[in-house]
């Protein structure tokens, strides 16, 4: 298991991460989600051993993760870390980048492994293309293949799909996380994309201002957000007072009805493909709900929360 115990870290005087605690079982995936600057990337770098902790400990089973003070080359051999800058070598081919750390003793085995990994990230047609000729999204896919090459015990991914086109992203995510489960590779992904969290994570850590403010299964946190900040990480959300209790309601949880206590005036309709997101005025507040069709501006409708 991966254990993070009482972790505290600062770059200068101000604390960047404070009292971070969690554990992760082998073969499971954790997603770390939170606003920009909350400490997600720093946490991944600490887990990999790129920085020295101010306080606390990180263990993989019985092995303590130690920083640059204790290692000539920072980083742990049983982990791989994919940063947002990819770190590819521009003047060698895609295949050579992916196979950089693979043994040359059995050449056929090495290049078969490279081909297998490029198929996972759908880059097999770029085998002999130099990395400098790739787009940002293509570089990111090659970088993903490279960190998988030696089948690490722990994989740390920092926004791994941020440069990849939406039409390719969904298929790549399914392939990658299926591969990680098959190989029982433990994964931590720092992301801003709720799809990464809801569809593929076994557990999610919510971060704010350098602290973990909530943890649990994606389903439990999504269905019962404890604050507007947490709910907003998964999309648009309404803050509604019901019988004196503040509740956080997603647009898909609101329906149009013939009559109710909630009467709104439509301000705008946004086409979302499978539905429209309707922006409406409730008293002096803005409220969002979903509808199958566009609604004329200024029309008044009644709503019911599911």
mmCIF file of C-alpha atoms in Angstrom:
data_model
loop_
_atom_site.group_PDB
_atom_site.id
_atom_site.type_symbol
_atom_site.label_atom_id
_atom_site.label_comp_id
_atom_site.label_asym_id
_atom_site.label_seq_id
_atom_site.Cartn_x
_atom_site.Cartn_y
_atom_site.Cartn_z
ATOM 1 C CA UNK A 1 0.000 0.000 0.000
ATOM 2 C CA UNK A 2 0.921 3.661 -0.366
ATOM 3 C CA UNK A 3 0.791 5.582 2.910
ATOM 4 C CA UNK A 4 0.983 9.368 3.197
ATOM 5 C CA UNK A 5 1.244 10.380 6.863
ATOM 6 C CA UNK A 6 1.058 13.895 8.332
ATOM 7 C CA UNK A 7 2.684 15.441 5.262
ATOM 8 C CA UNK A 8 3.544 19.141 5.486
ATOM 9 C CA UNK A 9 5.577 21.059 2.920
ATOM 10 C CA UNK A 10 6.504 24.617 2.008
ATOM 11 C CA UNK A 11 8.593 26.083 -0.810
ATOM 12 C CA UNK A 12 9.493 29.186 1.218
ATOM 13 C CA UNK A 13 7.892 30.484 4.416
ATOM 14 C CA UNK A 14 4.231 29.946 3.597
ATOM 15 C CA UNK A 15 2.871 26.411 3.999
ATOM 16 C CA UNK A 16 1.984 24.854 0.617
ATOM 17 C CA UNK A 17 0.606 21.539 1.917
ATOM 18 C CA UNK A 18 -0.620 20.934 5.449
ATOM 19 C CA UNK A 19 -1.364 17.712 7.351
ATOM 20 C CA UNK A 20 -1.982 15.466 4.328
ATOM 21 C CA UNK A 21 -3.028 11.914 5.223
ATOM 22 C CA UNK A 22 -4.310 9.095 3.026
ATOM 23 C CA UNK A 23 -3.577 5.534 1.971
ATOM 24 C CA UNK A 24 -4.017 3.735 -1.321
ATOM 25 C CA UNK A 25 -4.245 -0.014 -1.934
ATOM 26 C CA UNK A 26 -2.272 -1.720 -4.675
ATOM 27 C CA UNK A 27 -4.017 -1.633 -8.045
ATOM 28 C CA UNK A 28 -6.430 1.147 -7.097
ATOM 29 C CA UNK A 29 -6.676 4.638 -8.570
ATOM 30 C CA UNK A 30 -6.976 7.861 -6.579
ATOM 31 C CA UNK A 31 -7.972 11.135 -8.206
ATOM 32 C CA UNK A 32 -6.895 14.438 -6.686
ATOM 33 C CA UNK A 33 -9.165 17.291 -7.711
ATOM 34 C CA UNK A 34 -9.296 20.929 -6.715
ATOM 35 C CA UNK A 35 -8.921 24.477 -7.974
ATOM 36 C CA UNK A 36 -5.689 25.629 -9.620
ATOM 37 C CA UNK A 37 -2.959 26.307 -7.076
ATOM 38 C CA UNK A 38 -4.435 24.073 -4.366
ATOM 39 C CA UNK A 39 -1.330 21.853 -4.248
ATOM 40 C CA UNK A 40 -2.207 18.892 -6.495
ATOM 41 C CA UNK A 41 0.997 18.937 -8.556
ATOM 42 C CA UNK A 42 3.198 19.586 -5.524
ATOM 43 C CA UNK A 43 1.697 16.554 -3.775
ATOM 44 C CA UNK A 44 2.521 14.298 -6.733
ATOM 45 C CA UNK A 45 6.121 15.559 -6.799
ATOM 46 C CA UNK A 46 6.495 14.859 -3.095
ATOM 47 C CA UNK A 47 5.122 11.336 -3.468
ATOM 48 C CA UNK A 48 7.657 10.722 -6.239
ATOM 49 C CA UNK A 49 10.503 12.079 -4.100
ATOM 50 C CA UNK A 50 11.391 15.226 -6.033
ATOM 51 C CA UNK A 51 11.293 17.413 -2.901
ATOM 52 C CA UNK A 52 12.182 16.906 0.752
ATOM 53 C CA UNK A 53 9.315 16.912 3.229
ATOM 54 C CA UNK A 54 9.154 19.495 5.997
ATOM 55 C CA UNK A 55 7.193 17.053 8.150
ATOM 56 C CA UNK A 56 5.629 13.634 7.724
ATOM 57 C CA UNK A 57 6.388 10.404 5.895
ATOM 58 C CA UNK A 58 5.509 8.631 2.661
ATOM 59 C CA UNK A 59 5.763 4.850 2.406
ATOM 60 C CA UNK A 60 5.238 2.335 -0.385
ATOM 61 C CA UNK A 61 4.796 -0.880 1.604
ATOM 62 C CA UNK A 62 7.910 -0.852 3.866
ATOM 63 C CA UNK A 63 9.951 1.477 1.649
ATOM 64 C CA UNK A 64 10.079 5.119 2.691
ATOM 65 C CA UNK A 65 10.011 7.669 -0.117
ATOM 66 C CA UNK A 66 12.916 10.072 0.395
ATOM 67 C CA UNK A 67 13.801 13.299 -1.388
ATOM 68 C CA UNK A 68 16.960 14.790 -2.932
ATOM 69 C CA UNK A 69 18.825 14.903 0.411
ATOM 70 C CA UNK A 70 18.958 11.116 0.369
ATOM 71 C CA UNK A 71 19.138 10.287 -3.354
ATOM 72 C CA UNK A 72 21.735 11.311 -5.912
ATOM 73 C CA UNK A 73 19.001 11.140 -8.559
ATOM 74 C CA UNK A 74 15.610 12.259 -7.172
ATOM 75 C CA UNK A 75 12.666 9.931 -7.696
ATOM 76 C CA UNK A 76 11.872 6.348 -6.729
ATOM 77 C CA UNK A 77 12.671 3.441 -9.078
ATOM 78 C CA UNK A 78 9.328 1.669 -8.527
ATOM 79 C CA UNK A 79 7.371 4.819 -9.468
ATOM 80 C CA UNK A 80 6.897 6.791 -12.655
ATOM 81 C CA UNK A 81 5.800 10.408 -12.722
ATOM 82 C CA UNK A 82 4.290 12.112 -15.769
ATOM 83 C CA UNK A 83 4.653 15.874 -15.468
ATOM 84 C CA UNK A 84 2.713 18.425 -17.500
ATOM 85 C CA UNK A 85 5.777 19.261 -19.622
ATOM 86 C CA UNK A 86 6.123 15.660 -21.014
ATOM 87 C CA UNK A 87 9.965 15.807 -21.056
ATOM 88 C CA UNK A 88 10.355 14.038 -24.424
ATOM 89 C CA UNK A 89 13.607 14.095 -26.378
ATOM 90 C CA UNK A 90 12.704 16.087 -29.522
ATOM 91 C CA UNK A 91 15.302 14.780 -31.982
ATOM 92 C CA UNK A 92 14.686 11.052 -31.606
ATOM 93 C CA UNK A 93 11.678 9.110 -32.846
ATOM 94 C CA UNK A 94 8.460 8.334 -31.013
ATOM 95 C CA UNK A 95 9.527 4.688 -30.713
ATOM 96 C CA UNK A 96 12.942 5.626 -29.336
ATOM 97 C CA UNK A 97 11.340 7.906 -26.737
ATOM 98 C CA UNK A 98 8.992 5.159 -25.553
ATOM 99 C CA UNK A 99 11.741 2.528 -25.511
ATOM 100 C CA UNK A 100 14.348 4.790 -23.908
ATOM 101 C CA UNK A 101 14.470 2.844 -20.614
ATOM 102 C CA UNK A 102 13.816 -0.639 -22.008
ATOM 103 C CA UNK A 103 16.640 -3.173 -22.189
ATOM 104 C CA UNK A 104 18.433 -3.616 -25.526
ATOM 105 C CA UNK A 105 19.416 -7.229 -24.788
ATOM 106 C CA UNK A 106 16.413 -8.635 -26.671
ATOM 107 C CA UNK A 107 15.769 -6.145 -29.497
ATOM 108 C CA UNK A 108 12.690 -7.915 -30.851
ATOM 109 C CA UNK A 109 11.072 -8.052 -27.415
ATOM 110 C CA UNK A 110 11.852 -4.355 -26.848
ATOM 111 C CA UNK A 111 10.266 -3.100 -30.070
ATOM 112 C CA UNK A 112 7.244 -5.386 -29.681
ATOM 113 C CA UNK A 113 6.722 -3.813 -26.266
ATOM 114 C CA UNK A 114 7.018 -0.326 -27.780
ATOM 115 C CA UNK A 115 4.418 -1.208 -30.440
ATOM 116 C CA UNK A 116 2.058 -2.542 -27.760
ATOM 117 C CA UNK A 117 2.294 0.691 -25.782
ATOM 118 C CA UNK A 118 1.836 2.896 -28.843
ATOM 119 C CA UNK A 119 -1.326 0.959 -29.693
ATOM 120 C CA UNK A 120 -2.711 1.719 -26.213
ATOM 121 C CA UNK A 121 -2.289 5.462 -26.812
ATOM 122 C CA UNK A 122 -3.233 5.193 -30.513
ATOM 123 C CA UNK A 123 0.147 6.429 -31.771
ATOM 124 C CA UNK A 124 1.341 3.324 -33.630
ATOM 125 C CA UNK A 125 1.320 5.191 -36.959
ATOM 126 C CA UNK A 126 3.956 7.611 -35.617
ATOM 127 C CA UNK A 127 6.545 4.939 -34.767
ATOM 128 C CA UNK A 128 9.352 6.529 -36.832
ATOM 129 C CA UNK A 129 8.336 10.184 -36.508
ATOM 130 C CA UNK A 130 10.607 12.484 -34.530
ATOM 131 C CA UNK A 131 9.019 13.890 -31.378
ATOM 132 C CA UNK A 132 9.671 17.498 -32.427
ATOM 133 C CA UNK A 133 7.181 17.058 -35.294
ATOM 134 C CA UNK A 134 4.289 16.091 -33.023
ATOM 135 C CA UNK A 135 1.437 18.252 -31.734
ATOM 136 C CA UNK A 136 1.045 18.875 -28.012
ATOM 137 C CA UNK A 137 -1.647 16.211 -27.701
ATOM 138 C CA UNK A 138 0.445 13.667 -29.596
ATOM 139 C CA UNK A 139 3.444 14.381 -27.354
ATOM 140 C CA UNK A 140 1.259 13.828 -24.311
ATOM 141 C CA UNK A 141 0.137 10.426 -25.603
ATOM 142 C CA UNK A 142 3.743 9.398 -26.284
ATOM 143 C CA UNK A 143 4.703 10.526 -22.774
ATOM 144 C CA UNK A 144 1.943 8.328 -21.320
ATOM 145 C CA UNK A 145 3.278 5.331 -23.276
ATOM 146 C CA UNK A 146 6.808 6.012 -22.033
ATOM 147 C CA UNK A 147 5.886 6.012 -18.319
ATOM 148 C CA UNK A 148 4.107 2.679 -18.832
ATOM 149 C CA UNK A 149 7.098 1.045 -20.537
ATOM 150 C CA UNK A 150 8.635 -0.553 -17.433
ATOM 151 C CA UNK A 151 5.269 -1.253 -15.756
ATOM 152 C CA UNK A 152 5.861 0.778 -12.586
ATOM 153 C CA UNK A 153 4.274 -0.258 -9.317
ATOM 154 C CA UNK A 154 2.991 3.293 -8.809
ATOM 155 C CA UNK A 155 2.053 5.729 -11.570
ATOM 156 C CA UNK A 156 1.647 9.464 -10.878
ATOM 157 C CA UNK A 157 -0.163 11.435 -13.585
ATOM 158 C CA UNK A 158 -0.419 15.233 -13.582
ATOM 159 C CA UNK A 159 -3.259 16.382 -15.880
ATOM 160 C CA UNK A 160 -2.440 13.541 -18.340
ATOM 161 C CA UNK A 161 -5.192 14.348 -20.869
ATOM 162 C CA UNK A 162 -5.102 18.161 -20.822
ATOM 163 C CA UNK A 163 -3.720 18.557 -24.377
ATOM 164 C CA UNK A 164 -5.628 15.700 -26.003
ATOM 165 C CA UNK A 165 -8.622 16.304 -28.287
ATOM 166 C CA UNK A 166 -12.007 15.408 -26.804
ATOM 167 C CA UNK A 167 -12.862 12.957 -29.591
ATOM 168 C CA UNK A 168 -9.767 10.901 -28.723
ATOM 169 C CA UNK A 169 -9.645 11.550 -24.976
ATOM 170 C CA UNK A 170 -12.542 9.324 -23.936
ATOM 171 C CA UNK A 171 -11.271 6.230 -25.737
ATOM 172 C CA UNK A 172 -7.740 6.786 -24.469
ATOM 173 C CA UNK A 173 -8.950 7.094 -20.884
ATOM 174 C CA UNK A 174 -10.850 3.812 -21.108
ATOM 175 C CA UNK A 175 -7.841 1.999 -22.587
ATOM 176 C CA UNK A 176 -5.362 3.444 -20.103
ATOM 177 C CA UNK A 177 -7.326 2.770 -16.920
ATOM 178 C CA UNK A 178 -8.308 -0.716 -18.129
ATOM 179 C CA UNK A 179 -4.604 -1.424 -18.682
ATOM 180 C CA UNK A 180 -3.710 -0.143 -15.197
ATOM 181 C CA UNK A 181 -6.351 -2.391 -13.620
ATOM 182 C CA UNK A 182 -5.204 -5.399 -15.633
ATOM 183 C CA UNK A 183 -1.572 -4.879 -14.577
ATOM 184 C CA UNK A 184 -2.527 -3.893 -10.994
ATOM 185 C CA UNK A 185 -0.619 -0.615 -11.288
ATOM 186 C CA UNK A 186 -1.454 1.788 -8.491
ATOM 187 C CA UNK A 187 -2.297 5.226 -9.886
ATOM 188 C CA UNK A 188 -2.739 8.749 -8.566
ATOM 189 C CA UNK A 189 -4.034 11.310 -11.045
ATOM 190 C CA UNK A 190 -4.145 15.057 -10.420
ATOM 191 C CA UNK A 191 -6.871 16.493 -12.616
ATOM 192 C CA UNK A 192 -9.425 19.254 -13.108
ATOM 193 C CA UNK A 193 -11.631 17.038 -15.304
ATOM 194 C CA UNK A 194 -14.554 15.472 -13.434
ATOM 195 C CA UNK A 195 -14.786 12.675 -16.035
ATOM 196 C CA UNK A 196 -11.393 11.380 -14.879
ATOM 197 C CA UNK A 197 -12.782 11.267 -11.352
ATOM 198 C CA UNK A 198 -16.317 9.961 -11.762
ATOM 199 C CA UNK A 199 -15.652 7.271 -14.345
ATOM 200 C CA UNK A 200 -12.254 5.864 -13.386
ATOM 201 C CA UNK A 201 -11.198 6.679 -9.808
ATOM 202 C CA UNK A 202 -11.763 4.281 -6.920
ATOM 203 C CA UNK A 203 -11.474 7.170 -4.504
ATOM 204 C CA UNK A 204 -11.217 10.944 -4.788
ATOM 205 C CA UNK A 205 -9.359 13.467 -2.651
ATOM 206 C CA UNK A 206 -10.719 17.023 -2.684
ATOM 207 C CA UNK A 207 -8.052 19.680 -2.075
ATOM 208 C CA UNK A 208 -8.334 23.342 -1.200
ATOM 209 C CA UNK A 209 -5.590 25.716 -0.029
ATOM 210 C CA UNK A 210 -3.098 22.899 0.464
ATOM 211 C CA UNK A 211 -5.370 20.678 2.554
ATOM 212 C CA UNK A 212 -7.554 17.647 1.901
ATOM 213 C CA UNK A 213 -11.050 18.798 2.800
ATOM 214 C CA UNK A 214 -12.940 15.677 1.724
ATOM 215 C CA UNK A 215 -12.278 12.121 0.582
ATOM 216 C CA UNK A 216 -14.392 9.144 -0.412
ATOM 217 C CA UNK A 217 -15.803 7.368 -3.424
ATOM 218 C CA UNK A 218 -16.619 9.616 -6.404
ATOM 219 C CA UNK A 219 -20.282 8.543 -6.298
ATOM 220 C CA UNK A 220 -20.703 9.362 -2.603
ATOM 221 C CA UNK A 221 -19.062 12.779 -2.888
ATOM 222 C CA UNK A 222 -20.901 13.688 -6.096
ATOM 223 C CA UNK A 223 -24.297 12.749 -4.663
ATOM 224 C CA UNK A 224 -23.730 14.391 -1.262
ATOM 225 C CA UNK A 225 -21.394 17.389 -1.646
ATOM 226 C CA UNK A 226 -20.703 19.098 1.659
ATOM 227 C CA UNK A 227 -20.010 22.524 0.170
ATOM 228 C CA UNK A 228 -20.584 24.524 -3.001
ATOM 229 C CA UNK A 229 -16.828 24.378 -3.686
ATOM 230 C CA UNK A 230 -16.902 20.564 -3.750
ATOM 231 C CA UNK A 231 -20.058 20.411 -5.860
ATOM 232 C CA UNK A 232 -18.724 22.976 -8.350
ATOM 233 C CA UNK A 233 -15.725 20.753 -9.142
ATOM 234 C CA UNK A 234 -18.174 18.431 -10.916
ATOM 235 C CA UNK A 235 -19.921 21.118 -12.979
ATOM 236 C CA UNK A 236 -22.612 23.777 -12.643
ATOM 237 C CA UNK A 237 -24.395 23.737 -9.294
ATOM 238 C CA UNK A 238 -27.201 25.654 -7.606
ATOM 239 C CA UNK A 239 -27.170 26.703 -3.961
ATOM 240 C CA UNK A 240 -30.803 26.553 -2.837
ATOM 241 C CA UNK A 241 -32.368 27.057 0.594
ATOM 242 C CA UNK A 242 -35.030 24.419 1.254
ATOM 243 C CA UNK A 243 -36.915 24.571 4.566
ATOM 244 C CA UNK A 244 -34.060 26.519 6.122
ATOM 245 C CA UNK A 245 -31.422 24.050 4.908
ATOM 246 C CA UNK A 246 -28.878 24.977 2.224
ATOM 247 C CA UNK A 247 -28.637 22.291 -0.455
ATOM 248 C CA UNK A 248 -26.400 22.005 -3.501
ATOM 249 C CA UNK A 249 -28.421 20.929 -6.510
ATOM 250 C CA UNK A 250 -27.080 20.036 -9.967
ATOM 251 C CA UNK A 251 -28.994 21.205 -13.067
ATOM 252 C CA UNK A 252 -30.020 17.639 -13.994
ATOM 253 C CA UNK A 253 -31.789 17.334 -10.622
ATOM 254 C CA UNK A 254 -34.394 19.976 -11.539
ATOM 255 C CA UNK A 255 -37.475 19.449 -13.748
ATOM 256 C CA UNK A 256 -40.116 21.735 -15.237
ATOM 257 C CA UNK A 257 -43.597 21.079 -13.806
ATOM 258 C CA UNK A 258 -47.038 22.636 -14.264
ATOM 259 C CA UNK A 259 -47.096 24.264 -10.856
ATOM 260 C CA UNK A 260 -44.837 24.509 -7.796
ATOM 261 C CA UNK A 261 -43.410 26.874 -5.201
ATOM 262 C CA UNK A 262 -40.382 27.582 -7.402
ATOM 263 C CA UNK A 263 -41.181 30.042 -10.203
ATOM 264 C CA UNK A 264 -38.350 31.363 -12.384
ATOM 265 C CA UNK A 265 -37.875 33.628 -15.382
ATOM 266 C CA UNK A 266 -35.699 32.268 -18.197
ATOM 267 C CA UNK A 267 -32.618 34.355 -19.005
ATOM 268 C CA UNK A 268 -30.895 32.147 -21.598
ATOM 269 C CA UNK A 269 -30.683 28.675 -23.138
ATOM 270 C CA UNK A 270 -27.333 27.020 -23.903
ATOM 271 C CA UNK A 271 -27.291 24.098 -26.330
ATOM 272 C CA UNK A 272 -25.331 21.144 -24.889
ATOM 273 C CA UNK A 273 -25.977 18.553 -27.587
ATOM 274 C CA UNK A 274 -28.215 16.088 -25.741
ATOM 275 C CA UNK A 275 -30.036 18.875 -23.863
ATOM 276 C CA UNK A 276 -30.168 22.600 -23.139
ATOM 277 C CA UNK A 277 -28.741 24.222 -20.022
ATOM 278 C CA UNK A 278 -31.267 26.837 -18.999
ATOM 279 C CA UNK A 279 -30.191 29.913 -17.059
ATOM 280 C CA UNK A 280 -33.033 31.436 -15.081
ATOM 281 C CA UNK A 281 -33.710 34.090 -12.471
ATOM 282 C CA UNK A 282 -35.047 33.034 -9.081
ATOM 283 C CA UNK A 283 -35.773 36.134 -6.991
ATOM 284 C CA UNK A 284 -32.407 37.936 -7.141
ATOM 285 C CA UNK A 285 -30.363 34.799 -7.813
ATOM 286 C CA UNK A 286 -29.392 32.836 -10.930
ATOM 287 C CA UNK A 287 -30.428 29.196 -11.185
ATOM 288 C CA UNK A 288 -29.470 26.545 -13.771
ATOM 289 C CA UNK A 289 -31.496 23.532 -14.876
ATOM 290 C CA UNK A 290 -31.617 21.175 -17.838
ATOM 291 C CA UNK A 291 -34.364 20.811 -20.420
ATOM 292 C CA UNK A 292 -34.838 18.819 -23.628
ATOM 293 C CA UNK A 293 -35.668 21.920 -25.660
ATOM 294 C CA UNK A 294 -34.830 25.619 -25.803
ATOM 295 C CA UNK A 295 -37.027 27.963 -23.746
ATOM 296 C CA UNK A 296 -37.767 31.539 -24.891
ATOM 297 C CA UNK A 297 -36.117 34.331 -22.923
ATOM 298 C CA UNK A 298 -38.396 35.981 -20.296
ATOM 299 C CA UNK A 299 -40.754 32.984 -20.211
ATOM 300 C CA UNK A 300 -41.765 32.018 -16.676
ATOM 301 C CA UNK A 301 -41.769 28.342 -15.683
ATOM 302 C CA UNK A 302 -42.276 26.291 -12.529
ATOM 303 C CA UNK A 303 -39.582 23.938 -11.287
ATOM 304 C CA UNK A 304 -39.366 20.914 -9.019
ATOM 305 C CA UNK A 305 -36.263 19.408 -7.482
ATOM 306 C CA UNK A 306 -36.065 15.654 -8.037
#
